[in-house]
Every structure is written in structure tokens, then in C-alpha cells.
Amino acid sequence: MPTYEMELWQTHRWQKETRYYICRLEQDLFGQWLISSEWGGLRVGRRRLREELYDTYDLALARLEQVNRKRIRRKYERALW
């Protein structure tokens, strides 16, 4: 039975004038670490999704930090829900 560490799960949202990007760090049903990314237009209903599996929390967290740097470089701002 996998061990879930829900206190480590994170959700981040970035936004521009017409675009958004959401990234979630969580575990799947088997306990593996998962980065779920969703992005799209604010005015258009289209969106894209991508999921990436990682063996450890540290690897997934490093990827989340990489996504954060990329969003900032592309002029996105952190958004509150």
C-alpha cells in the first residue's frame, strides 16, 4: 500500500493578460510523484494538459521550480486562486 504525503502536495498558478498556467505537485494512486500541468487562454475555452511522473519528491520539486523560473522568464505573474 503506498504512503501518501499530502502535506507536500502543491498547486501553483501563473497568469498573463490572456493566458494561464497551472502546475500541481501530487502523488498518483501508486504513490509516485506527479507533476500535472494545465495551460490555455483565459478568454478561449481551449486548454492543454500534461502529466509527468517522478521517482522521488525531490526530483518532482526540482521540476516545479524549473517551471516557476520559466513562467517568470515568460512574464507570467503568480496568481492567487
PDB file of C-alpha atoms in Angstrom:
ATOM      1  CA  MET A   1       0.000   0.000   0.000  1.00  0.00           C
ATOM      2  CA  PRO A   2       1.509   3.367  -0.993  1.00  0.00           C
ATOM      3  CA  THR A   3       2.173   6.070   1.562  1.00  0.00           C
ATOM      4  CA  TYR A   4       0.669   9.438   0.687  1.00  0.00           C
ATOM      5  CA  GLU A   5       2.352  12.620   1.885  1.00  0.00           C
ATOM      6  CA  MET A   6      -0.445  15.082   1.190  1.00  0.00           C
ATOM      7  CA  GLU A   7       1.194  17.828   3.237  1.00  0.00           C
ATOM      8  CA  LEU A   8       3.846  18.054   0.479  1.00  0.00           C
ATOM      9  CA  TRP A   9       1.345  18.480  -2.347  1.00  0.00           C
ATOM     10  CA  GLN A  10       1.381  21.917  -4.005  1.00  0.00           C
ATOM     11  CA  THR A  11      -0.620  23.845  -6.585  1.00  0.00           C
ATOM     12  CA  HIS A  12       0.701  26.963  -8.325  1.00  0.00           C
ATOM     13  CA  ARG A  13      -0.999  29.267 -10.821  1.00  0.00           C
ATOM     14  CA  TRP A  14       0.555  31.878 -13.110  1.00  0.00           C
ATOM     15  CA  GLN A  15      -1.272  34.292 -15.343  1.00  0.00           C
ATOM     16  CA  LYS A  16      -0.761  36.858 -18.092  1.00  0.00           C
ATOM     17  CA  GLU A  17      -3.330  39.176 -19.624  1.00  0.00           C
ATOM     18  CA  THR A  18      -4.832  36.430 -21.806  1.00  0.00           C
ATOM     19  CA  ARG A  19      -3.118  33.190 -20.703  1.00  0.00           C
ATOM     20  CA  TYR A  20      -2.877  30.992 -17.610  1.00  0.00           C
ATOM     21  CA  TYR A  21      -0.677  28.106 -16.444  1.00  0.00           C
ATOM     22  CA  ILE A  22      -1.386  25.769 -13.501  1.00  0.00           C
ATOM     23  CA  CYS A  23       1.078  23.250 -12.104  1.00  0.00           C
ATOM     24  CA  ARG A  24       0.259  20.657  -9.436  1.00  0.00           C
ATOM     25  CA  LEU A  25       2.726  18.532  -7.489  1.00  0.00           C
ATOM     26  CA  GLU A  26       0.955  15.495  -6.027  1.00  0.00           C
ATOM     27  CA  GLN A  27       1.037  11.711  -5.857  1.00  0.00           C
ATOM     28  CA  ASP A  28      -0.809   9.265  -8.075  1.00  0.00           C
ATOM     29  CA  LEU A  29      -2.684   6.157  -6.897  1.00  0.00           C
ATOM     30  CA  PHE A  30       0.576   4.196  -6.675  1.00  0.00           C
ATOM     31  CA  GLY A  31       2.369   6.792  -4.561  1.00  0.00           C
ATOM     32  CA  GLN A  32       4.602   8.071  -7.361  1.00  0.00           C
ATOM     33  CA  TRP A  33       5.181  11.802  -7.571  1.00  0.00           C
ATOM     34  CA  LEU A  34       3.362  13.532 -10.376  1.00  0.00           C
ATOM     35  CA  ILE A  35       3.571  16.980 -11.964  1.00  0.00           C
ATOM     36  CA  SER A  36       0.284  17.889 -13.678  1.00  0.00           C
ATOM     37  CA  SER A  37       0.427  20.964 -15.900  1.00  0.00           C
ATOM     38  CA  GLU A  38      -2.528  22.740 -17.460  1.00  0.00           C
ATOM     39  CA  TRP A  39      -2.424  25.844 -19.654  1.00  0.00           C
ATOM     40  CA  GLY A  40      -4.614  27.780 -22.004  1.00  0.00           C
ATOM     41  CA  GLY A  41      -6.339  31.034 -22.828  1.00  0.00           C
ATOM     42  CA  LEU A  42      -8.446  32.965 -20.358  1.00  0.00           C
ATOM     43  CA  ARG A  43     -10.967  34.057 -22.970  1.00  0.00           C
ATOM     44  CA  VAL A  44     -10.983  30.904 -25.073  1.00  0.00           C
ATOM     45  CA  GLY A  45     -12.125  27.576 -23.660  1.00  0.00           C
ATOM     46  CA  ARG A  46      -9.170  25.650 -25.087  1.00  0.00           C
ATOM     47  CA  ARG A  47      -6.648  24.123 -22.749  1.00  0.00           C
ATOM     48  CA  ARG A  48      -3.828  21.599 -22.763  1.00  0.00           C
ATOM     49  CA  LEU A  49      -2.800  19.076 -20.120  1.00  0.00           C
ATOM     50  CA  ARG A  50       0.427  17.193 -19.462  1.00  0.00           C
ATOM     51  CA  GLU A  51       1.453  14.783 -16.699  1.00  0.00           C
ATOM     52  CA  GLU A  52       4.999  13.769 -15.778  1.00  0.00           C
ATOM     53  CA  LEU A  53       5.924  11.030 -13.271  1.00  0.00           C
ATOM     54  CA  TYR A  54       8.956  11.248 -10.966  1.00  0.00           C
ATOM     55  CA  ASP A  55      10.517   8.611  -8.728  1.00  0.00           C
ATOM     56  CA  THR A  56      11.154  10.971  -5.813  1.00  0.00           C
ATOM     57  CA  TYR A  57       9.665  14.091  -4.293  1.00  0.00           C
ATOM     58  CA  ASP A  58      12.967  15.946  -4.728  1.00  0.00           C
ATOM     59  CA  LEU A  59      13.003  15.331  -8.488  1.00  0.00           C
ATOM     60  CA  ALA A  60       9.396  16.483  -8.822  1.00  0.00           C
ATOM     61  CA  LEU A  61      10.072  19.571  -6.696  1.00  0.00           C
ATOM     62  CA  ALA A  62      13.092  20.441  -8.853  1.00  0.00           C
ATOM     63  CA  ARG A  63      10.846  20.249 -11.921  1.00  0.00           C
ATOM     64  CA  LEU A  64       8.257  22.505 -10.247  1.00  0.00           C
ATOM     65  CA  GLU A  65      10.983  25.068  -9.516  1.00  0.00           C
ATOM     66  CA  GLN A  66      12.102  24.845 -13.147  1.00  0.00           C
ATOM     67  CA  VAL A  67       8.526  25.529 -14.302  1.00  0.00           C
ATOM     68  CA  ASN A  68       8.344  28.529 -11.952  1.00  0.00           C
ATOM     69  CA  ARG A  69      11.535  30.039 -13.399  1.00  0.00           C
ATOM     70  CA  LYS A  70      10.250  29.527 -16.948  1.00  0.00           C
ATOM     71  CA  ARG A  71       6.882  31.175 -16.189  1.00  0.00           C
ATOM     72  CA  ILE A  72       8.651  34.197 -14.673  1.00  0.00           C
ATOM     73  CA  ARG A  73      11.006  34.420 -17.660  1.00  0.00           C
ATOM     74  CA  ARG A  74       7.953  34.453 -19.954  1.00  0.00           C
ATOM     75  CA  LYS A  75       6.422  37.364 -17.996  1.00  0.00           C
ATOM     76  CA  TYR A  76       3.732  35.401 -16.163  1.00  0.00           C
ATOM     77  CA  GLU A  77       2.782  36.555 -12.673  1.00  0.00           C
ATOM     78  CA  ARG A  78       1.843  34.326  -9.747  1.00  0.00           C
ATOM     79  CA  ALA A  79      -1.919  34.366  -9.297  1.00  0.00           C
ATOM     80  CA  LEU A  80      -3.987  33.686  -6.214  1.00  0.00           C
ATOM     81  CA  TRP A  81      -6.998  31.427  -6.513  1.00  0.00           C
TER      82      TRP A  81
END
